[in-house]
Short mmCIF file of N, CA and C in Angstrom, two decimals:
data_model
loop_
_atom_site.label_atom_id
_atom_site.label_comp_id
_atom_site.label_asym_id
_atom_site.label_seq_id
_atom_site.Cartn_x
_atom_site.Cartn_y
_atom_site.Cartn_z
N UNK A 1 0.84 -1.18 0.00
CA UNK A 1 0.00 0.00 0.00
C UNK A 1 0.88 1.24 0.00
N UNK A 2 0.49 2.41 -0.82
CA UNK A 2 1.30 3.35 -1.03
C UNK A 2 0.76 4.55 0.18
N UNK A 3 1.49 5.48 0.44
CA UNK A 3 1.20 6.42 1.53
C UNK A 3 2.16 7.71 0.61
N UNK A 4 1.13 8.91 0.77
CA UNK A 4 1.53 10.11 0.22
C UNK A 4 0.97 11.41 1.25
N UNK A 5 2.36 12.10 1.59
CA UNK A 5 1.91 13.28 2.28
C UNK A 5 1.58 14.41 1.25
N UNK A 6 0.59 14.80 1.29
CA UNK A 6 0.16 16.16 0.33
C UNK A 6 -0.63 17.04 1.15
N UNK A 7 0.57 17.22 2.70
CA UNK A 7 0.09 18.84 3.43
C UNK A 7 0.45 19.72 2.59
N UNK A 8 0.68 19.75 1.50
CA UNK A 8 1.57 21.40 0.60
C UNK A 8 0.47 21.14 -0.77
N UNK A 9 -0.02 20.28 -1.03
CA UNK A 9 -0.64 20.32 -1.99
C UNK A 9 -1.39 21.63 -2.71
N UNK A 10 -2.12 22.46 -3.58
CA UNK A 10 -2.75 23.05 -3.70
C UNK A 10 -3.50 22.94 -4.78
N UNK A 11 -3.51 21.96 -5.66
CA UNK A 11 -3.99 22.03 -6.76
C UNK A 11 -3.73 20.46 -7.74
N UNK A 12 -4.70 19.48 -8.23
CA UNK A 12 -4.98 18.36 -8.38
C UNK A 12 -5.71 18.45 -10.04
N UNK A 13 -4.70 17.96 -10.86
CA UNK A 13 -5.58 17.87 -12.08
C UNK A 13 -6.16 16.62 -12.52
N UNK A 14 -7.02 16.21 -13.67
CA UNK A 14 -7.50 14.67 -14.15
C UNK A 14 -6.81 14.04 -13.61
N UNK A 15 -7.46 12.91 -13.10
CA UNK A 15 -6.52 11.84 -13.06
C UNK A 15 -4.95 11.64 -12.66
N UNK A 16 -4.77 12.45 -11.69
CA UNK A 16 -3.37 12.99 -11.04
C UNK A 16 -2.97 11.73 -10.55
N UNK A 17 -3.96 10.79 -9.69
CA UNK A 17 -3.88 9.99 -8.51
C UNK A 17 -4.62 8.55 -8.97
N UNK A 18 -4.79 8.65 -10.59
CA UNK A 18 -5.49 7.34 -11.04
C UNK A 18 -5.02 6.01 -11.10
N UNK A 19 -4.03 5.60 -10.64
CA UNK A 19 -3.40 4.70 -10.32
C UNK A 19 -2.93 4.28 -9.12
N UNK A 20 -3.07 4.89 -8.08
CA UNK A 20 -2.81 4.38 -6.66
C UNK A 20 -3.84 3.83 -5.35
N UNK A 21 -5.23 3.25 -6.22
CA UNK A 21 -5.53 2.59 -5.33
C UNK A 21 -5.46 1.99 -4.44
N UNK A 22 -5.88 2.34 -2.76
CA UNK A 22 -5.81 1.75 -1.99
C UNK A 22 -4.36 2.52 -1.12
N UNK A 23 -4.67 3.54 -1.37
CA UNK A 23 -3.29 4.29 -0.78
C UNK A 23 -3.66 5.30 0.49
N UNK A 24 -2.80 5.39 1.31
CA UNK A 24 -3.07 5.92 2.74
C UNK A 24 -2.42 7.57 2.33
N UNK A 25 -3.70 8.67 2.20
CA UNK A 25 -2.87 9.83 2.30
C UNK A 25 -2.77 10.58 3.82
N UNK A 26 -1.81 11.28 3.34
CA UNK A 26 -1.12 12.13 4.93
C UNK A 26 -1.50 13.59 5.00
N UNK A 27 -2.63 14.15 5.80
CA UNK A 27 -2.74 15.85 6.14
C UNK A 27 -2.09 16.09 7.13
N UNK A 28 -1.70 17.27 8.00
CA UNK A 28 -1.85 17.49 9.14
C UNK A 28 -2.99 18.47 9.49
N UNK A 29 -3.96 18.89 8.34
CA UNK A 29 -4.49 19.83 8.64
C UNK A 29 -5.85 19.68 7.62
N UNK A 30 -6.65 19.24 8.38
CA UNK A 30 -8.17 19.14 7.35
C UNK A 30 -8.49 20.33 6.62
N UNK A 31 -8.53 21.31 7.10
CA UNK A 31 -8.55 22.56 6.44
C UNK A 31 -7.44 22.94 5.19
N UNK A 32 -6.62 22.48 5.28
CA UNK A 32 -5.86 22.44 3.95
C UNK A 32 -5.98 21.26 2.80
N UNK A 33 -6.56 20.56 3.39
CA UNK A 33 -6.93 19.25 2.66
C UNK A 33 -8.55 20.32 1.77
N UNK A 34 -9.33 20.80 2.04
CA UNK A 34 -10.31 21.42 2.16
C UNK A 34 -10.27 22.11 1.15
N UNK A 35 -9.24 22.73 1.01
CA UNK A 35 -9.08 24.20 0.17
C UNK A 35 -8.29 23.85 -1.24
N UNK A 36 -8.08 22.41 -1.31
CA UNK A 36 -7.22 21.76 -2.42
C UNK A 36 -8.62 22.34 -3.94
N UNK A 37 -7.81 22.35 -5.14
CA UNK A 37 -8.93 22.22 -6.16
C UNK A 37 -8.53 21.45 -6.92
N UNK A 38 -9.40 20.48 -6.77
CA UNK A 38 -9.68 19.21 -7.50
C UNK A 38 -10.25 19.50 -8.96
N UNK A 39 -9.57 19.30 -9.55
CA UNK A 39 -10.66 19.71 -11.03
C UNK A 39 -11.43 18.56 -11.89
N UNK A 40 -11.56 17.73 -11.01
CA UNK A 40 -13.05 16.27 -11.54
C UNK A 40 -12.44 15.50 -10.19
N UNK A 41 -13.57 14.86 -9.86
CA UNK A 41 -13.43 13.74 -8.94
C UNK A 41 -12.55 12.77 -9.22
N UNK A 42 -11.83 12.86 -10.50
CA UNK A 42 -11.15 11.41 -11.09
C UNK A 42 -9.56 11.95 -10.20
N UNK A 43 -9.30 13.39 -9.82
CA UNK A 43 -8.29 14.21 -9.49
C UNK A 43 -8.10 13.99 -8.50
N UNK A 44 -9.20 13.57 -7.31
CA UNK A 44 -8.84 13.10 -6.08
C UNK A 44 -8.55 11.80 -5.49
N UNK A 45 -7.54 11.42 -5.19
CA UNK A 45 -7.28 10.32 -4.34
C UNK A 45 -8.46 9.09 -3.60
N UNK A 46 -9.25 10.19 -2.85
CA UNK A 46 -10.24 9.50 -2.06
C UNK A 46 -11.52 8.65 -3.07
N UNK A 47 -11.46 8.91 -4.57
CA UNK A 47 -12.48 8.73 -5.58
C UNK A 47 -11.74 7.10 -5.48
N UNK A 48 -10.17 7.01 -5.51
CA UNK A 48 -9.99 6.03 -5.75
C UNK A 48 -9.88 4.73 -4.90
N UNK A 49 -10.02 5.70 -3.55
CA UNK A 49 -10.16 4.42 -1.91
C UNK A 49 -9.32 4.78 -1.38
N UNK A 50 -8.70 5.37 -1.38
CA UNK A 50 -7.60 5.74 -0.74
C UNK A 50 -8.14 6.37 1.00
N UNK A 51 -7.65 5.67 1.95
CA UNK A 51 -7.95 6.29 3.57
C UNK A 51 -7.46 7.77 3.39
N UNK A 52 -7.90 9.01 4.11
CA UNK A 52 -7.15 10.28 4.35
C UNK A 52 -7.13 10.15 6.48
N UNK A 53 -5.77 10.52 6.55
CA UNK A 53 -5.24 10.71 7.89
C UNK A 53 -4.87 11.86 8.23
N UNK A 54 -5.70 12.64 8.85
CA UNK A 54 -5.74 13.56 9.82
C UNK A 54 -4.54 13.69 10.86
N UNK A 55 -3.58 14.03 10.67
CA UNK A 55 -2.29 14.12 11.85
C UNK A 55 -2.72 12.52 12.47
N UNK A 56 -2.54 11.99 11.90
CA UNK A 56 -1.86 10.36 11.44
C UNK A 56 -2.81 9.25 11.86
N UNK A 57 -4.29 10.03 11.91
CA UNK A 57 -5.53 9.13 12.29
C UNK A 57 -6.81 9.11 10.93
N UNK A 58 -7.20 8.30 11.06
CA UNK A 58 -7.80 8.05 10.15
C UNK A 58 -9.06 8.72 10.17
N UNK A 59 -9.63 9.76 9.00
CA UNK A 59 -10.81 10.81 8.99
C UNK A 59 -12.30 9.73 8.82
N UNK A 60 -12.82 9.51 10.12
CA UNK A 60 -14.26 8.92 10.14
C UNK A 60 -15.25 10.07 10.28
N UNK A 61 -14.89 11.03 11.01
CA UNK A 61 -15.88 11.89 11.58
C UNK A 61 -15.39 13.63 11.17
N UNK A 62 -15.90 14.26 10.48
CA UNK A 62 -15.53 15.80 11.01
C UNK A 62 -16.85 16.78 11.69
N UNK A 63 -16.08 17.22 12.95
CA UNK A 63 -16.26 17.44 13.93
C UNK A 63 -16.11 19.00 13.95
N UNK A 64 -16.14 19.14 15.60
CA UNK A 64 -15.99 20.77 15.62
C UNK A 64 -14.58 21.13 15.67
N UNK A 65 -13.46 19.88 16.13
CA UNK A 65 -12.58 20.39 16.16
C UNK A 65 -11.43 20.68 15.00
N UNK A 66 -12.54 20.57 13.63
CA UNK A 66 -12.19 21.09 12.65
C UNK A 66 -12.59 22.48 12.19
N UNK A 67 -11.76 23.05 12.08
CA UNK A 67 -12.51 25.03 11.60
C UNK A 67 -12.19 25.15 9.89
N UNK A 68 -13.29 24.56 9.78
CA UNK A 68 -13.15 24.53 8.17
C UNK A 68 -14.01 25.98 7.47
N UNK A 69 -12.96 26.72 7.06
CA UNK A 69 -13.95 28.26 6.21
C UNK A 69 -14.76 27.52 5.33
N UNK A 70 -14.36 26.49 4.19
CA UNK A 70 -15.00 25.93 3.18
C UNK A 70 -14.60 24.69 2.81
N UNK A 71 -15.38 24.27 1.82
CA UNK A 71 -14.91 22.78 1.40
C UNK A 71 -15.08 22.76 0.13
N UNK A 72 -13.69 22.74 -0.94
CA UNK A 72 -13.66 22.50 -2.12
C UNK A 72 -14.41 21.59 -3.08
N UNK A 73 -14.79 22.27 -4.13
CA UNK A 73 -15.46 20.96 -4.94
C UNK A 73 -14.89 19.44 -5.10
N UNK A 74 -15.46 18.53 -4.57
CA UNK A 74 -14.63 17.30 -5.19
C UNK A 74 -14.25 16.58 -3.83
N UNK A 75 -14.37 17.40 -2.91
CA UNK A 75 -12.99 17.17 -1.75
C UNK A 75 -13.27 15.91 -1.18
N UNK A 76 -13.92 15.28 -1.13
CA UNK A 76 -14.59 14.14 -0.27
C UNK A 76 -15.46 13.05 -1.13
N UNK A 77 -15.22 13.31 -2.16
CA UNK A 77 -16.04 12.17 -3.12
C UNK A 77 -15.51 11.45 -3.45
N UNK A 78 -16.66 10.10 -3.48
CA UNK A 78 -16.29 8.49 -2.80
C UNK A 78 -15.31 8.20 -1.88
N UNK A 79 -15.20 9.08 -0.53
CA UNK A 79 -14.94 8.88 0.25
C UNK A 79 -15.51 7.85 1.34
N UNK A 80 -14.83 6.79 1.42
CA UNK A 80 -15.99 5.46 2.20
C UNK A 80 -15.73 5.33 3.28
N UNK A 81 -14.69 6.20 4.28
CA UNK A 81 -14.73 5.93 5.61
C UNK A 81 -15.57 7.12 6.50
N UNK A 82 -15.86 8.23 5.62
CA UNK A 82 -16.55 9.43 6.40
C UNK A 82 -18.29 8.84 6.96
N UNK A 83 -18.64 9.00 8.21
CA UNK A 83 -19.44 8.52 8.85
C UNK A 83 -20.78 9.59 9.30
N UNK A 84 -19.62 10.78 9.99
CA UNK A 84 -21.13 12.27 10.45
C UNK A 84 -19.83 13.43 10.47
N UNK A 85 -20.76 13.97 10.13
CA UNK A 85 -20.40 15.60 9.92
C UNK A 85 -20.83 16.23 11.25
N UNK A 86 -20.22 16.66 11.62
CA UNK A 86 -20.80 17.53 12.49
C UNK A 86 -20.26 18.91 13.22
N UNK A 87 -20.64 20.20 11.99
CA UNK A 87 -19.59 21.42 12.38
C UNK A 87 -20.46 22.33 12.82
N UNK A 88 -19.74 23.12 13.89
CA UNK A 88 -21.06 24.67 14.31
C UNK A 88 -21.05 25.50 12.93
N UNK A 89 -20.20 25.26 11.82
CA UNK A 89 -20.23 26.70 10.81
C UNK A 89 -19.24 26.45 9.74
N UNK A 90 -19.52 26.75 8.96
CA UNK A 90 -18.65 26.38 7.35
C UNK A 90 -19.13 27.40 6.37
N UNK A 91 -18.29 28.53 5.59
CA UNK A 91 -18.76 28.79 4.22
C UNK A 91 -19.34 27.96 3.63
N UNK A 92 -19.17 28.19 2.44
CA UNK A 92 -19.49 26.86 1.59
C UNK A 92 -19.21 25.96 1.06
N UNK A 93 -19.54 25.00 0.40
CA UNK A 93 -19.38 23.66 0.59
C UNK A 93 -19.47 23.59 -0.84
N UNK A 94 -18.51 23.74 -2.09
CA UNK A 94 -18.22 23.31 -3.20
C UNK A 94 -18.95 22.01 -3.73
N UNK A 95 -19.28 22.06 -5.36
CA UNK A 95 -19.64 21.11 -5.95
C UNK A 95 -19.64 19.42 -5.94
N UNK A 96 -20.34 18.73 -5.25
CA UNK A 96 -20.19 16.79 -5.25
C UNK A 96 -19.25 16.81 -3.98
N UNK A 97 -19.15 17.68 -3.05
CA UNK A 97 -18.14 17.79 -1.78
C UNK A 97 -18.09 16.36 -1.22
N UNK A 98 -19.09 16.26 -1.17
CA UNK A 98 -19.35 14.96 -0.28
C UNK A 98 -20.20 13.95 -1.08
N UNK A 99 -20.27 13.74 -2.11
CA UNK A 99 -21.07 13.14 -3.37
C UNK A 99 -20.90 11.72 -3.13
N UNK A 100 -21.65 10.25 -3.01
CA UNK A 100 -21.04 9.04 -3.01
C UNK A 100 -20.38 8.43 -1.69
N UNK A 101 -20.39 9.50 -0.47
CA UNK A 101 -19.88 8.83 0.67
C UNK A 101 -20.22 7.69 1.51
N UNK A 102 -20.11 6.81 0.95
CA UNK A 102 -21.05 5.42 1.03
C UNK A 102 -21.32 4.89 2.20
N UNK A 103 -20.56 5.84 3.37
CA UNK A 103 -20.62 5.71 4.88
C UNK A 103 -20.95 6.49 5.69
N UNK A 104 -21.38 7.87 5.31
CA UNK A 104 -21.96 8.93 5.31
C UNK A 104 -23.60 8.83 5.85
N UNK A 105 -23.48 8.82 7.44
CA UNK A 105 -25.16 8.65 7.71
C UNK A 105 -26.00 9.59 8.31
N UNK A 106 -25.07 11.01 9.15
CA UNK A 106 -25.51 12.06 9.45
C UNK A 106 -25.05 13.21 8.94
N UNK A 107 -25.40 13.92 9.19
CA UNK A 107 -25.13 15.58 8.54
C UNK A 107 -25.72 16.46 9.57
N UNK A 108 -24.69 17.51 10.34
CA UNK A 108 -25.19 18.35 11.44
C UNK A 108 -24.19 19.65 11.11
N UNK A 109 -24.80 20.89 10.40
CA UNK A 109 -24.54 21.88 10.35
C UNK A 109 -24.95 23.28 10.94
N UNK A 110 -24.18 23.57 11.86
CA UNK A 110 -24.89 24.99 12.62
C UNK A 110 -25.49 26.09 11.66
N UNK A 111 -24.34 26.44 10.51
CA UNK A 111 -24.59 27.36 9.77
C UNK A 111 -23.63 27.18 8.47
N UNK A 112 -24.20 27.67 7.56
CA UNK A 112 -23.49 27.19 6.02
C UNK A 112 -23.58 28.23 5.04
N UNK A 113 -22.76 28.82 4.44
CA UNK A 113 -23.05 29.67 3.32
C UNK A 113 -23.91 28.96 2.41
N UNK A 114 -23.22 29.02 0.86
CA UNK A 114 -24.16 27.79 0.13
C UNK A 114 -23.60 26.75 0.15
N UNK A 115 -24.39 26.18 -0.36
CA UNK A 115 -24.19 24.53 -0.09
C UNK A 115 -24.12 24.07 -1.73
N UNK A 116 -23.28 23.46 -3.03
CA UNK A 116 -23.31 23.47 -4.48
C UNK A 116 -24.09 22.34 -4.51
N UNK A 117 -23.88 22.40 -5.90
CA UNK A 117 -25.09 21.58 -6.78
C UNK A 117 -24.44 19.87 -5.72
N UNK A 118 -25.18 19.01 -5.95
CA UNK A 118 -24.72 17.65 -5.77
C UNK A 118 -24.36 17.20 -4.76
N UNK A 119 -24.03 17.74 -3.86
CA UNK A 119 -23.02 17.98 -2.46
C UNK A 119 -22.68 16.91 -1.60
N UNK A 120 -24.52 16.14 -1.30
CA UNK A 120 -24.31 14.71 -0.91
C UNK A 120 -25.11 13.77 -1.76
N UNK A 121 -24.95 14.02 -2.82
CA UNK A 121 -25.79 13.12 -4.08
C UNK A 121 -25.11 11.50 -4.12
N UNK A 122 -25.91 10.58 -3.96
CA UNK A 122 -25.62 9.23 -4.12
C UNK A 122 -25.17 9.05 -2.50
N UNK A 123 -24.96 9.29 -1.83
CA UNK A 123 -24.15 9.72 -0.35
C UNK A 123 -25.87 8.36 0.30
N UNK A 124 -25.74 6.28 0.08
CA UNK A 124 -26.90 6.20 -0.27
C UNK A 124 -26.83 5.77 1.15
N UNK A 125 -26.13 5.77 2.17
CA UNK A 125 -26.67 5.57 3.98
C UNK A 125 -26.69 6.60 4.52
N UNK A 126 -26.73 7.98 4.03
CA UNK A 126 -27.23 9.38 4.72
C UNK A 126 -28.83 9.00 5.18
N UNK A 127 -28.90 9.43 6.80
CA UNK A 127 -29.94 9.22 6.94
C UNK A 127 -30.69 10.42 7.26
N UNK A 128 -29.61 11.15 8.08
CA UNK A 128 -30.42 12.87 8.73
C UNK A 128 -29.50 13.61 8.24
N UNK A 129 -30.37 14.79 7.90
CA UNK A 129 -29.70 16.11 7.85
C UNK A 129 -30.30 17.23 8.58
N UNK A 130 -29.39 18.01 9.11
CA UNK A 130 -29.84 18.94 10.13
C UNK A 130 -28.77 20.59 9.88
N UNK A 131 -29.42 21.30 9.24
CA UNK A 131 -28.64 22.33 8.77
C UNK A 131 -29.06 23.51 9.62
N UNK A 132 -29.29 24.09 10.36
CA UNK A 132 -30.04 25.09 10.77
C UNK A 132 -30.04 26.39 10.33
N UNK A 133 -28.98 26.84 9.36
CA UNK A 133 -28.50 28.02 8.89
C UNK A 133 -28.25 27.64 7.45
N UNK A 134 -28.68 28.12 6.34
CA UNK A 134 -27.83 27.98 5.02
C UNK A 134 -29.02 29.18 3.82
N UNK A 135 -27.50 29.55 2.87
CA UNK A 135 -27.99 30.47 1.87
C UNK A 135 -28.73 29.89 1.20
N UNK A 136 -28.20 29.03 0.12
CA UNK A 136 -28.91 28.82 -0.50
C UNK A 136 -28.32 27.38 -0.61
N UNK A 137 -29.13 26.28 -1.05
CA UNK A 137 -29.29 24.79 -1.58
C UNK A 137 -29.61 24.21 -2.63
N UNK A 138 -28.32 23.93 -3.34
CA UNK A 138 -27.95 24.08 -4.79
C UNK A 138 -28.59 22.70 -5.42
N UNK A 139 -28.76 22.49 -6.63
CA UNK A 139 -29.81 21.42 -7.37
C UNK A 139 -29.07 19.84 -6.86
N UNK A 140 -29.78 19.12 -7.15
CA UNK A 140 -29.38 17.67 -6.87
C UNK A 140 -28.94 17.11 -5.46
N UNK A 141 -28.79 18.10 -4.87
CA UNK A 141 -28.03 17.98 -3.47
C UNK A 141 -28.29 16.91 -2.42
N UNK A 142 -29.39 16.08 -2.31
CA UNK A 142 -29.37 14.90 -1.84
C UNK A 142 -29.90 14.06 -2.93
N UNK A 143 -29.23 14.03 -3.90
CA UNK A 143 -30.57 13.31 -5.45
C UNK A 143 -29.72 11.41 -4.69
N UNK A 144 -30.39 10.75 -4.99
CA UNK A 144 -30.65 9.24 -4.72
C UNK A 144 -29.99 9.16 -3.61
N UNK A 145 -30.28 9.68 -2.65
CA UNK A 145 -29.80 9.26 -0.88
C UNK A 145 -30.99 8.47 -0.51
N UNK A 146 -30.97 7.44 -1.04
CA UNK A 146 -32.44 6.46 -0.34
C UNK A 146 -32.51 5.91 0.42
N UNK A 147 -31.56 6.44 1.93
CA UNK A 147 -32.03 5.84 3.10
C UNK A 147 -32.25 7.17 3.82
N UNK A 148 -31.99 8.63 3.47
CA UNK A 148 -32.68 9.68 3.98
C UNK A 148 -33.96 10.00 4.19
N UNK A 149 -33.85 10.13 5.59
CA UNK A 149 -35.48 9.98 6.27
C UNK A 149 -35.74 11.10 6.99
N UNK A 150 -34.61 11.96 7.39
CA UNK A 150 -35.31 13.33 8.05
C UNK A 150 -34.36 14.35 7.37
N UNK A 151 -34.71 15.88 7.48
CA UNK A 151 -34.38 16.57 6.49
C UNK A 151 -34.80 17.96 7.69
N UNK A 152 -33.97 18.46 8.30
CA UNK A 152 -34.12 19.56 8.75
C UNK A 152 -33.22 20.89 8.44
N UNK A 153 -33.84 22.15 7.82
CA UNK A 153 -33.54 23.11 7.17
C UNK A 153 -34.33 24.04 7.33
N UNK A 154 -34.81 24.66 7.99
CA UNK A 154 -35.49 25.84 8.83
C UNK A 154 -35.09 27.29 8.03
N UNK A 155 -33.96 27.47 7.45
CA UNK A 155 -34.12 28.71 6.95
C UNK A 155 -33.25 29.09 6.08
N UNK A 156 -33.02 28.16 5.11
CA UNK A 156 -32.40 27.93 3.80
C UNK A 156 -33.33 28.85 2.94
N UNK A 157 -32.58 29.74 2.50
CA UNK A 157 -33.25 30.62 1.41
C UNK A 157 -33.49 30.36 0.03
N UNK A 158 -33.15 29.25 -0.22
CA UNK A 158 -33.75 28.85 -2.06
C UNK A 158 -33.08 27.52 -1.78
N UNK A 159 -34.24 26.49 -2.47
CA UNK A 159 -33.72 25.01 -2.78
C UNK A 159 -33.59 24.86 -4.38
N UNK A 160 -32.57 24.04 -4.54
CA UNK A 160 -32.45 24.20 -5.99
C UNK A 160 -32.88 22.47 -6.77
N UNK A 161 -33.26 22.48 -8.17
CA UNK A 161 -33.47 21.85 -8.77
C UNK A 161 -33.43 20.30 -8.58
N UNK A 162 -34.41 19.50 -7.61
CA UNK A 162 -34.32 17.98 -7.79
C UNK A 162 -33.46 17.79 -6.63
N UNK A 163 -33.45 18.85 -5.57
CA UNK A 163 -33.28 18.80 -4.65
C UNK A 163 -33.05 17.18 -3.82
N UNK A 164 -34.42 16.87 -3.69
CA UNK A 164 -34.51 15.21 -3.50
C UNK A 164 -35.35 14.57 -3.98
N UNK A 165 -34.66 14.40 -5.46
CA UNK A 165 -35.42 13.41 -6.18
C UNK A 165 -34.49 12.18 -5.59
N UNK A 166 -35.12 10.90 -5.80
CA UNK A 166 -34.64 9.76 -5.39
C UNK A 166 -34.32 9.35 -3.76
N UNK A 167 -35.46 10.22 -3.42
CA UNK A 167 -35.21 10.46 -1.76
C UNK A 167 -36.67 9.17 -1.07
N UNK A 168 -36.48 8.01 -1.51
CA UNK A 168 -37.60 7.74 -1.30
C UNK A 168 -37.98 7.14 0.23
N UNK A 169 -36.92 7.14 0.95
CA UNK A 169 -37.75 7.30 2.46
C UNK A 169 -37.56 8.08 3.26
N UNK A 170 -37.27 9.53 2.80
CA UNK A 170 -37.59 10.58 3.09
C UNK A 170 -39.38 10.51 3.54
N UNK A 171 -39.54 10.89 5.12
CA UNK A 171 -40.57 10.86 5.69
C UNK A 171 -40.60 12.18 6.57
N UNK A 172 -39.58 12.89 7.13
CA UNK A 172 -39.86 13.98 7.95
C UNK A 172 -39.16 14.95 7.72
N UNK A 173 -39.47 16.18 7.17
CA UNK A 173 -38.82 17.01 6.29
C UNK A 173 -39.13 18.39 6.65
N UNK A 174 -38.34 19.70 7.59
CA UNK A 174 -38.42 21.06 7.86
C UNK A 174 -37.97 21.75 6.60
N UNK A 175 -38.39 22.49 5.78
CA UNK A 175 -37.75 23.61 4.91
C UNK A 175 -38.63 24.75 4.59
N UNK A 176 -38.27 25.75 4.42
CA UNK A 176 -39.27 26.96 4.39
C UNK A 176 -39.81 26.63 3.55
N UNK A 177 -41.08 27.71 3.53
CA UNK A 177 -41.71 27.45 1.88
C UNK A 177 -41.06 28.54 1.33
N UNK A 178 -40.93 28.34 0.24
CA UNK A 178 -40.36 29.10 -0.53
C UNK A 178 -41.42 29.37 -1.89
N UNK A 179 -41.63 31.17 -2.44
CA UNK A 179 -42.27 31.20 -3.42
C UNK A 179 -41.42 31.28 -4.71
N UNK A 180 -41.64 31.58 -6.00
CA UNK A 180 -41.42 32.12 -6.78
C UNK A 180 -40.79 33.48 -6.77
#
């Protein structure tokens, strides 16, 4: 198994990392892992299985004692060891961020700028989401999470396009109404 430190990283093109399946990468700092730009999911490591280690532990959970401003597009997709989210506050949260996290079963956000298109799309053992703060909620954003069953969002100012289509046990659901 291969192991790569990329705390200095800043920037990830196609298929940079398409050959090292099953490889252990090295942060010391989630927040810099965060701010990387991935330019397609094929660019990130974690698409390919690869574990990410947090100052030399393995990332199941992010927590509060991460101070993340934002989260890059890409940053976390098909990521299979991430489990619950759970931050008081985050800008925003870039395109498919968390897209496919196949271990991915809660979501607890104090407050969120926007949130992009796709964010936890396919993400299919998400079960709750609990956002209490967010701008706006970009199209597809839980599209086929079909074990999502509660959905709390109290004052999200625009949901976008197909929001949750494929949400089919989705049963208890807070979001403003929103007009035209």
């Amino acid at each position: 198994m291969s192991s790569f430190d990329l705390s200095s990283l800043i920037r990830a093109d196609s298929f940079a990392f398409n050959s090292i399946a099953a490889a252990n990468i090295y942060v010391k700092d989630l927040s810099q892992w965060c701010k990387i730009s991935f330019s397609t999911k094929e660019s990130n490591p974690l698409y390919f299985g690869a574990g990410l280690y947090v100052g030399g532990t393995l990332l199941e959970n992010i927590d509060q004692r991460y101070d993340l401003e934002s989260v890059s597009k890409y940053a976390f997709y098909g990521y299979k060891y991430l489990a619950n989210i759970d931050l008081q506050s985050v800008g925003d949260i870039g395109y498919a961020a968390f897209s496919q996290c196949a271990s991915l079963i809660n979501v607890r956000i104090g407050a969120a700028g926007n949130i992009g298109n796709d964010v936890f799309s396919y993400s299919e053992s998400l079960e709750t989401v609990n956002i209490l703060t967010a701008a706006e909620i970009g199209n597809n954003v839980f599209h086929d999470c079909s074990s999502l069953k509660q959905v709390y969002m109290p004052d999200a100012t625009a949901l976008g396009y197909a929001t949750f289509s494929g949400c089919d046990s989705l049963v208890d659901a807070t979001v403003p109404f929103l007009s035209a």
